[in-house]
Tab-separated table of C-alpha atoms in Angstrom:
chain	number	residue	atom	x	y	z
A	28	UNK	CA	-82.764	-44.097	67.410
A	29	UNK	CA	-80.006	-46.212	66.423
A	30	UNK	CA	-79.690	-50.340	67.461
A	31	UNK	CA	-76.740	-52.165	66.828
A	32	UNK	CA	-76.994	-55.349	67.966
A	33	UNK	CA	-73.826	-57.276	68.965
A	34	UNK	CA	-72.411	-60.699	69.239
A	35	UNK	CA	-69.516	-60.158	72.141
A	36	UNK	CA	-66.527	-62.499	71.739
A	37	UNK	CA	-63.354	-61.954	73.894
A	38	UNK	CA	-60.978	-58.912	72.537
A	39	UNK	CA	-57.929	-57.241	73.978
A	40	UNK	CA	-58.370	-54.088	74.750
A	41	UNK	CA	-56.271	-51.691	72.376
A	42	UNK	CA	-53.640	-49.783	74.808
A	43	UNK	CA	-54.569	-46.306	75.390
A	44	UNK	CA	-52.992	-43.629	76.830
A	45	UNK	CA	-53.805	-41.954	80.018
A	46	UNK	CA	-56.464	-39.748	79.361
A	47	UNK	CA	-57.787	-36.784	81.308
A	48	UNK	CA	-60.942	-37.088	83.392
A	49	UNK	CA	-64.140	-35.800	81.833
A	50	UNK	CA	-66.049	-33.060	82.490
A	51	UNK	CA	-69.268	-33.818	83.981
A	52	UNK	CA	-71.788	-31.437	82.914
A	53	UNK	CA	-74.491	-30.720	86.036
A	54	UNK	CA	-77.335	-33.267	86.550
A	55	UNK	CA	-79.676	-30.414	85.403
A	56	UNK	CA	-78.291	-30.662	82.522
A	57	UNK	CA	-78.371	-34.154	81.821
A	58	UNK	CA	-80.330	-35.326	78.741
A	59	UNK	CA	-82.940	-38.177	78.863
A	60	UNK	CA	-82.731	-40.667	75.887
A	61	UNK	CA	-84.869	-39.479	72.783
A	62	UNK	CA	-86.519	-41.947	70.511
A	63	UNK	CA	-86.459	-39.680	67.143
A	64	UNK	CA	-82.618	-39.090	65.378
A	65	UNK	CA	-84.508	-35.786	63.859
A	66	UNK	CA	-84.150	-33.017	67.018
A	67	UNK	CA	-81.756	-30.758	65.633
A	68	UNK	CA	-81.667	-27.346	65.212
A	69	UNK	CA	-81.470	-25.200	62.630
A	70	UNK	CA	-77.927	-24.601	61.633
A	71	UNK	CA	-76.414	-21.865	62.171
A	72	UNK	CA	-75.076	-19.374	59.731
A	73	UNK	CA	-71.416	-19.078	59.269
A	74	UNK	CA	-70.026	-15.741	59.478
A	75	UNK	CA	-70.375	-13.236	57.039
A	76	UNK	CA	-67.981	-10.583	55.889
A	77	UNK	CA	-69.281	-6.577	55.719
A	78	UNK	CA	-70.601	-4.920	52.697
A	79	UNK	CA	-68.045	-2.543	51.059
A	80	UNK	CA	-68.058	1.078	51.518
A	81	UNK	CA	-70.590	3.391	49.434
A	82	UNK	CA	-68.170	4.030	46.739
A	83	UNK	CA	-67.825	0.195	46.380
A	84	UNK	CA	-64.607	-0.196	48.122
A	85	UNK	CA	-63.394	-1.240	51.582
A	86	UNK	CA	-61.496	-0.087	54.123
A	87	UNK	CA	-57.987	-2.123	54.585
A	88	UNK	CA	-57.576	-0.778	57.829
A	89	UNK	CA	-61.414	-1.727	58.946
A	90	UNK	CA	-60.633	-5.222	57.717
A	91	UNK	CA	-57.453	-5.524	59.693
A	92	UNK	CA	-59.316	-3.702	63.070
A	93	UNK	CA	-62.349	-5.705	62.442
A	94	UNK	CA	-61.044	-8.895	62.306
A	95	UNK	CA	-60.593	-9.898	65.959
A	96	UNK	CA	-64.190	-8.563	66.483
A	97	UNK	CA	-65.421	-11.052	63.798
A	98	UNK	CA	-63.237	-13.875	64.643
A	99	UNK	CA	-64.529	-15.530	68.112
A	100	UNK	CA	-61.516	-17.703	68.879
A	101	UNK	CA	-57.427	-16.865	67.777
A	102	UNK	CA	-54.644	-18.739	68.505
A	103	UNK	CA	-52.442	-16.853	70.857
A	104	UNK	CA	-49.274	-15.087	69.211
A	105	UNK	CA	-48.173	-11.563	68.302
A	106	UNK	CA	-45.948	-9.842	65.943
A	107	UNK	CA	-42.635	-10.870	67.768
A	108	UNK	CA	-43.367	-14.596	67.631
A	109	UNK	CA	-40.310	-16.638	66.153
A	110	UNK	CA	-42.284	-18.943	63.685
A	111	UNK	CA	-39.985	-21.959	65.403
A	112	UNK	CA	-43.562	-23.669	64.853
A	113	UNK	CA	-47.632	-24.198	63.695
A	114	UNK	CA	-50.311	-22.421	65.802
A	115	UNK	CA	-51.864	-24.511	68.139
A	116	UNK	CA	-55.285	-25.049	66.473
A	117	UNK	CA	-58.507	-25.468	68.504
A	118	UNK	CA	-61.214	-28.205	67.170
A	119	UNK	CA	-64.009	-27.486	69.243
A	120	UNK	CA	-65.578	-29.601	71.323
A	121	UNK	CA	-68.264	-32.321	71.676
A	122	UNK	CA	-71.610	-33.158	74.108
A	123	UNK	CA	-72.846	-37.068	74.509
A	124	UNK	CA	-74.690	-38.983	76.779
A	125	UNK	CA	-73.888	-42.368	77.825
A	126	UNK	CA	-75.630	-44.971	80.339
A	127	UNK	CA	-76.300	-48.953	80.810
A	128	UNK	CA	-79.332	-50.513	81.113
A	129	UNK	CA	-78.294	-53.709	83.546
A	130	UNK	CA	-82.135	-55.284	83.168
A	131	UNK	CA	-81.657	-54.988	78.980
A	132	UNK	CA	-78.264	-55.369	78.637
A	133	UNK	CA	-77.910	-51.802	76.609
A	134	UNK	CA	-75.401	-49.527	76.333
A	135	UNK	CA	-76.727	-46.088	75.221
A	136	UNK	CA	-75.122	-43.163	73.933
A	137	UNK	CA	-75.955	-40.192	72.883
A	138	UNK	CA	-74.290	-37.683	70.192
A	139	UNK	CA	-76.094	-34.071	71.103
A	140	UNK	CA	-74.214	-31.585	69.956
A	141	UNK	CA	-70.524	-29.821	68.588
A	142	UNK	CA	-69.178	-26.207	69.436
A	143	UNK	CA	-67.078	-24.052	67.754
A	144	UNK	CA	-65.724	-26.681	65.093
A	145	UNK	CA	-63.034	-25.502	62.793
A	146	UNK	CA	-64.265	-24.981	58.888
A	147	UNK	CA	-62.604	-27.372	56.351
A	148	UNK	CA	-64.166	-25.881	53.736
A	149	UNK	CA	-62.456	-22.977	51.432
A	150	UNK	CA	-66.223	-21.480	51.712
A	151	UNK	CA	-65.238	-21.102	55.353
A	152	UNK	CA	-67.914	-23.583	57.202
A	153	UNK	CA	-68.166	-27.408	57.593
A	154	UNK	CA	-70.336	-30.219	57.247
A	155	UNK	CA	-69.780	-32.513	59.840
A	156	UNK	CA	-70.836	-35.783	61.165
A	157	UNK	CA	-69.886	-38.415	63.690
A	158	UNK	CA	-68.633	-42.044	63.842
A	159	UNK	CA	-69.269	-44.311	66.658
A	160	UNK	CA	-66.781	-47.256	67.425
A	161	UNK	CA	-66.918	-49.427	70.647
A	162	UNK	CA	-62.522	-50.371	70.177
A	163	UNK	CA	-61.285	-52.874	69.860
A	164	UNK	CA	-64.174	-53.181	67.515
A	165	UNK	CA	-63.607	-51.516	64.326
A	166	UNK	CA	-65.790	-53.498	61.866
A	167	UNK	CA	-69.544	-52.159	63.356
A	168	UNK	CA	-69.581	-48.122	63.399
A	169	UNK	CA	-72.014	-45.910	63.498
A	170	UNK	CA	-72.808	-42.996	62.161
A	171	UNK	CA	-74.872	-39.597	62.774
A	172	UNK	CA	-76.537	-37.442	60.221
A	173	UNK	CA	-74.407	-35.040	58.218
A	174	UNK	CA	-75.351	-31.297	59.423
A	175	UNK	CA	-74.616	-28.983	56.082
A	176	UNK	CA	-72.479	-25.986	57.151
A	177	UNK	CA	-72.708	-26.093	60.664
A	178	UNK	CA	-69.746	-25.592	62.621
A	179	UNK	CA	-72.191	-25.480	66.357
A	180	UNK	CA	-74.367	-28.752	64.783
A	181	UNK	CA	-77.172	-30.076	67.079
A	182	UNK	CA	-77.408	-33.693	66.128
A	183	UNK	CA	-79.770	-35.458	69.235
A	184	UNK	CA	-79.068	-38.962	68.184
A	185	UNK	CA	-79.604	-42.082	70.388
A	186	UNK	CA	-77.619	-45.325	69.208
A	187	UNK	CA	-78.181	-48.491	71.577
A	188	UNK	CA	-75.866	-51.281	71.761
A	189	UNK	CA	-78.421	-54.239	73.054
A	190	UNK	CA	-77.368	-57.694	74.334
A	191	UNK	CA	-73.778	-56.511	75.687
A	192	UNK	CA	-72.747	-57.666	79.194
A	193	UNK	CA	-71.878	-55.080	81.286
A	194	UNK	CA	-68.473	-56.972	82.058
A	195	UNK	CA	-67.666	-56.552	78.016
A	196	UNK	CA	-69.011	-53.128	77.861
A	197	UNK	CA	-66.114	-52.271	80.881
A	198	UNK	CA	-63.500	-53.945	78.420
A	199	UNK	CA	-64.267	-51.629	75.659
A	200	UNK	CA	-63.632	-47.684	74.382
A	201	UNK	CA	-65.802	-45.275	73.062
A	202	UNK	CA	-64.124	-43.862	70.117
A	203	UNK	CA	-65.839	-40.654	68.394
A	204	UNK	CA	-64.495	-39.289	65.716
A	205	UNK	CA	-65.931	-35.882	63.967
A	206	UNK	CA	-65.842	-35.833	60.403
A	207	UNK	CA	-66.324	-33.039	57.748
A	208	UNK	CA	-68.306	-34.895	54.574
A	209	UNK	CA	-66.695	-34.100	51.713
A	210	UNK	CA	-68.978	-35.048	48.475
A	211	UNK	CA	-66.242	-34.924	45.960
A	212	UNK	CA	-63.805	-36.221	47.931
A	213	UNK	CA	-62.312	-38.360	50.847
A	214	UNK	CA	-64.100	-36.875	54.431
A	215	UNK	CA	-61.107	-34.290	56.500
A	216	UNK	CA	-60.957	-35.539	60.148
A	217	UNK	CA	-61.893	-33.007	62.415
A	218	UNK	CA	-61.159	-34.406	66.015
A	219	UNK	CA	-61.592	-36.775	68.164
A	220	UNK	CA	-62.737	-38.147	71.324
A	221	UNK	CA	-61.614	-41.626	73.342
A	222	UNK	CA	-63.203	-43.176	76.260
A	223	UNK	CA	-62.548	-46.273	77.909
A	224	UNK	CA	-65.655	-47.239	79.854
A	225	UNK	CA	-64.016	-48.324	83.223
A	226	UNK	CA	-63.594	-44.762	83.829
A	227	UNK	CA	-66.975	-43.934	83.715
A	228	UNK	CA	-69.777	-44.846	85.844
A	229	UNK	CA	-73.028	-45.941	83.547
A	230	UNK	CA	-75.252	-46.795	85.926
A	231	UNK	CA	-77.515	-43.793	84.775
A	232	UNK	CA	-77.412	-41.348	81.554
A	233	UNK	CA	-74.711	-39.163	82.433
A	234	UNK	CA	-73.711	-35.845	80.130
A	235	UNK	CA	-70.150	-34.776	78.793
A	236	UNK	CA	-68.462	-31.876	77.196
A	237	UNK	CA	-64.751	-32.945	76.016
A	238	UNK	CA	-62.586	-31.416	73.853
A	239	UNK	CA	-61.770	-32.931	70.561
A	240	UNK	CA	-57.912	-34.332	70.039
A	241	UNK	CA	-56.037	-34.341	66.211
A	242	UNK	CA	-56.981	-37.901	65.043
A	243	UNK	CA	-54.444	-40.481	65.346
A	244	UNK	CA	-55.274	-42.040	61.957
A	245	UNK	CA	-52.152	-40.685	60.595
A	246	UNK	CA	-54.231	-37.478	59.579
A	247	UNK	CA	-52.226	-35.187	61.808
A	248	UNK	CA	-48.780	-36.410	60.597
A	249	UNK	CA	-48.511	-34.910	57.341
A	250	UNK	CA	-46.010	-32.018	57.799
A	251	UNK	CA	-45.342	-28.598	58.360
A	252	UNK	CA	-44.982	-25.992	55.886
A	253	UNK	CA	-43.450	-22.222	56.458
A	254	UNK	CA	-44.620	-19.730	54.136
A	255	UNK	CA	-44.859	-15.989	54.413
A	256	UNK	CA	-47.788	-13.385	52.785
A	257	UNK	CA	-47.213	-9.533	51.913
A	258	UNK	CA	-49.738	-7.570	50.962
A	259	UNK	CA	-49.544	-4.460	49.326
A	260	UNK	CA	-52.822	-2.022	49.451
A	261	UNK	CA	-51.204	0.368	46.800
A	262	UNK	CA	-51.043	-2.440	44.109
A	263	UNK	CA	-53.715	-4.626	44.780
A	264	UNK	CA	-51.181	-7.616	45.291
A	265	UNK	CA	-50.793	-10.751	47.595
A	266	UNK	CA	-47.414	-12.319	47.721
A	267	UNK	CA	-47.564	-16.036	48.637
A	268	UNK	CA	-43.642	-16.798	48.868
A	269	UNK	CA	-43.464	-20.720	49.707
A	270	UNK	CA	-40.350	-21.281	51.774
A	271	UNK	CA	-39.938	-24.969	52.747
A	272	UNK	CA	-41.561	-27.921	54.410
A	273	UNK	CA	-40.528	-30.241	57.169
A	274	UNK	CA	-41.413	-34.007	57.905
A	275	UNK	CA	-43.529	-34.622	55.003
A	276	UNK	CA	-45.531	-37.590	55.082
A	277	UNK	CA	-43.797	-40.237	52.872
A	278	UNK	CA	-46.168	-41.523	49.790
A	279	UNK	CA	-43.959	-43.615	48.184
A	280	UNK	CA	-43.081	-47.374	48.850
A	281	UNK	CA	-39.200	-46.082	49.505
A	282	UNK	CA	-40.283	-43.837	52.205
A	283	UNK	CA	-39.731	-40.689	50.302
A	284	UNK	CA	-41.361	-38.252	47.909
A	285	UNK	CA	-41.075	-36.006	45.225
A	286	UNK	CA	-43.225	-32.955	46.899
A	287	UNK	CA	-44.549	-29.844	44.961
A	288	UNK	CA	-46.727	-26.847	45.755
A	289	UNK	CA	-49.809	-25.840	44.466
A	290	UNK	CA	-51.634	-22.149	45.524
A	291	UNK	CA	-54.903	-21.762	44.311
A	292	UNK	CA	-56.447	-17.978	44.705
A	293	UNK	CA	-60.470	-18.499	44.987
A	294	UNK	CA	-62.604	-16.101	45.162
A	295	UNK	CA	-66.267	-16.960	46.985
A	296	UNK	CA	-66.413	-20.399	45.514
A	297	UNK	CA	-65.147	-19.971	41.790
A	298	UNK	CA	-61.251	-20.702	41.055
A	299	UNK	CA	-59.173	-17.595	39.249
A	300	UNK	CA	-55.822	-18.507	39.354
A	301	UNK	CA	-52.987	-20.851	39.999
A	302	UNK	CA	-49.635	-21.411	40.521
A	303	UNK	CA	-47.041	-24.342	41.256
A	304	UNK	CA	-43.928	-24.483	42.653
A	305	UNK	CA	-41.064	-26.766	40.759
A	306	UNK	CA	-40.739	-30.646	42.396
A	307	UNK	CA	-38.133	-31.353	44.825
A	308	UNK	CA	-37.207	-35.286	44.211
A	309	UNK	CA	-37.258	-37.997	46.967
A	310	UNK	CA	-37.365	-35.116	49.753
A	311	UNK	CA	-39.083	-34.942	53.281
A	312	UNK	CA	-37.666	-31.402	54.214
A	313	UNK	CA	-37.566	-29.872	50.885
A	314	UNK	CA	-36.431	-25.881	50.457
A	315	UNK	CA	-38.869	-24.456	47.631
A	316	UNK	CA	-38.417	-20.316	47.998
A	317	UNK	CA	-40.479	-19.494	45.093
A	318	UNK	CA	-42.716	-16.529	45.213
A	319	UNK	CA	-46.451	-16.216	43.223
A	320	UNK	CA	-48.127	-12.615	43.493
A	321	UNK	CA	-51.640	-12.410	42.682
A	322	UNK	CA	-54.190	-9.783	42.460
A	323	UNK	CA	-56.408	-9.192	44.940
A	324	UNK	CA	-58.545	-5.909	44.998
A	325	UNK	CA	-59.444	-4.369	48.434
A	326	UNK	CA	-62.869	-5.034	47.718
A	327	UNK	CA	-62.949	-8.658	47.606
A	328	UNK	CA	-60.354	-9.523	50.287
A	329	UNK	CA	-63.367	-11.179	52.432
A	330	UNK	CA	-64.120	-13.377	49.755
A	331	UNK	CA	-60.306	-14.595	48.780
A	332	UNK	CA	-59.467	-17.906	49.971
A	333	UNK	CA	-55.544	-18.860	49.010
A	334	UNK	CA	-55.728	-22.874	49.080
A	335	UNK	CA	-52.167	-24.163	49.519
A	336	UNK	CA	-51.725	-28.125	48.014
A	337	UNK	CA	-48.413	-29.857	48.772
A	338	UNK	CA	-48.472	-33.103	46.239
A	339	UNK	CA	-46.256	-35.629	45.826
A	340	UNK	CA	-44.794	-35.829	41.948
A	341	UNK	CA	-46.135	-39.829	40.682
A	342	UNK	CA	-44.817	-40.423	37.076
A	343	UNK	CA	-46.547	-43.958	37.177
A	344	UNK	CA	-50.197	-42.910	38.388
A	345	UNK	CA	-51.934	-39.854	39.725
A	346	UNK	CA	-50.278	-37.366	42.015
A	347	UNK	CA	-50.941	-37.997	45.809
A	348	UNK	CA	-52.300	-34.933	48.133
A	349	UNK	CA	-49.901	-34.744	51.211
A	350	UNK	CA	-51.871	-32.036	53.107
A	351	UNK	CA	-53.629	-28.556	52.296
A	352	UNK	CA	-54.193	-25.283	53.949
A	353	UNK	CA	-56.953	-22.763	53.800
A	354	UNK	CA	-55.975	-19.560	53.977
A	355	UNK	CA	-58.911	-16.730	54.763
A	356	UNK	CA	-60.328	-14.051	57.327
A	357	UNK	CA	-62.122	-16.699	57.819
A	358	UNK	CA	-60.640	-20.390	57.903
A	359	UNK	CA	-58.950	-21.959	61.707
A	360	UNK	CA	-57.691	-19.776	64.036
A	361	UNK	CA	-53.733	-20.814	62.612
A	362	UNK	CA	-55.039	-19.430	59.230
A	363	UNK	CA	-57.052	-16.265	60.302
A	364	UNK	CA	-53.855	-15.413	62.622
A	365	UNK	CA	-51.435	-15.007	59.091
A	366	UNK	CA	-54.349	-13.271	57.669
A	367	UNK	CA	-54.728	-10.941	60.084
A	368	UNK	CA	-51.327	-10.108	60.667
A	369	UNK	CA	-50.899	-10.020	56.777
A	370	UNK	CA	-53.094	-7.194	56.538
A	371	UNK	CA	-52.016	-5.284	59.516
A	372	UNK	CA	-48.460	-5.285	58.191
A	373	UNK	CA	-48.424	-3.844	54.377
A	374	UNK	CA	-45.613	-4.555	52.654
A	375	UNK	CA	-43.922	-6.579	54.796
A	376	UNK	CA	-43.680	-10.715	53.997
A	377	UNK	CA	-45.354	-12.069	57.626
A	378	UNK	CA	-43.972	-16.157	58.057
A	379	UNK	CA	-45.634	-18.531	59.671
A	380	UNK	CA	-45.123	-22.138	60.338
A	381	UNK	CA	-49.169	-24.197	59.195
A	382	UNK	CA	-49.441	-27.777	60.190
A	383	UNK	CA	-50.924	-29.496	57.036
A	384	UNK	CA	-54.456	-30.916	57.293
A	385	UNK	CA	-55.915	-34.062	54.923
């Protein structure tokens, strides 16, 4: 368990849109506060792609046929879509607890568990955590344990906020945010979940399921970017043709930048190759149309991960990363939607319109 204790001072309320009402999950349901942070479960295994055939190669078809099988969750669409835009990506969802203690003056919540959370990581799986704000308050957060590669993580945490008067807690929002930890690296938002408190009644420990939202932390504002893939069974090929981006995020103190691509082919965790695209100068929309073919043997097309970077060009200090995308069998459901199509469409460049992630 968690205690943060808090000195309340007066605070306007940030302005919040009108949000949805939550989804109470059945007082049978309902989950008692727990003294010990350490009730998780075991995480759960992220998918695994099929051994090869017997003479140590496999089937394009089969991959193609077997792909909705292995994939629980794709983003509607067919072959006739017009690309006018990025697949609507689902981020899972999130169970907590929350209640007030009137005789202690406590605000409890509870972090339980995530479902079906999108993988961040080119090895196809996450490793996610939560922060806890009460907004306007952003200067005291808290903070779950990470669960390593876990996209369903069980995390069974209790945080208490102690000496808070239940006419502040009313004046405040529960702001969750799910976060992928990232050793190497800045953290990738996953979603997240607001909740002002007048909505909700905290007399007792109540228990919610609510979807998670982009993050408004400017995360979900970096751009699109349309590219097509065309893969070709007889030659072993994958054709990444980078076509253009739209409303790139602006890195540069004149509200422009000088974008680039980068496509990385990975295969399991190791990197083989990789390409780059030439830099468009002081550009938000810019038209690239530049085609990179790599090879790609039937054989290991469950373990090839294509990881797109669009940079901004700095002469002056390091090149900035606008967004990325993962592309896989077995990355979102945007991603695994290309792929699939991709493979059920030899020799035919499939374009798609991918949001770009942090």
């Amino acid at each position: 368990m968690v205690v943060l204790s808090l000195a309340i001072g007066l605070a306007e309320q940030d302005d919040f849109a009108n949000l949805p009402d939550l989804q109470e999950v059945p007082t049978s349901q309902e989950t008692p506060p727990d003294k010990s942070r350490n009730m998780g479960n075991k995480p759960v295994n992220s998918p695994k792609g099929h051994p090869p055939d017997a003479d140590g190669h496999s089937s394009v078809s089969d991959l193609a046929n077997s792909l909705t099988g292995d994939m629980v969750m794709l983003s509607p669409g067919s072959e006739d879509d017009d690309h006018e835009g990025p697949v609507s990506e689902k981020l899972g969802r999130i169970q907590f607890s929350l209640g007030y203690s009137f005789q202690d003056t406590t605000l409890t919540v509870k972090i339980l568990k995530g479902q079906d959370l999108p993988a961040k990581d080119f090895s196809g799986t996450s490793d996610p955590f939560v922060k806890i704000y009460l907004l306007p308050d952003r200067k005291h957060k808290l903070e779950t344990k990470i669960k390593r590669k876990n996209l369903n993580p069980h995390w069974n945490e209790t945080f208490l906020f102690e000496g808070f008067p239940y006419e502040k807690v009313r004046e405040r929002t529960l702001y969750l945010q799910v976060l992928d930890y990232d050793r190497f690296s800045r953290n990738d938002p996953i979603g997240e979940v607001s909740i002002p408190l007048n909505k909700v009644e905290l007399g007792q420990l109540k228990t919610f399921w609510k979807d998670l939202k982009p993050c408004s932390d400017g995360s979900g504002s970096r751009g699109d970017l349309l590219l097509s893939l065309c893969y070709n069974p007889t030659a072993n090929t994958i054709t990444v043709n980078i076509i253009k981006a739209r409303n790139l995020k602006a890195m540069d103190i004149g509200g422009a930048s000088d974008p680039y691509v980068k496509v990385w082919l990975m295969h399991k965790d190791k990197r083989v190759e990789k390409k780059k695209t030439v830099t468009i100068k002081r550009c938000l929309n810019p038209v690239f149309n530049e085609s990179f073919p790599f090879d790609v043997p039937a054989h290991v097309l469950r373990e090839t991960t294509i990881i797109i970077t669009v940079m901004d060009k700095d002469r002056l200090s390091r090149n900035d990363v606008i967004g990325k995308i993962y592309l896989s069998w077995k990355s979102g459901p945007a991603e695994v939607k290309h792929w699939k199509d991709m493979l059920s469409r030899p020799r035919t460049n499939v374009a798609q319109w991918h949001t770009l992630k942090a």
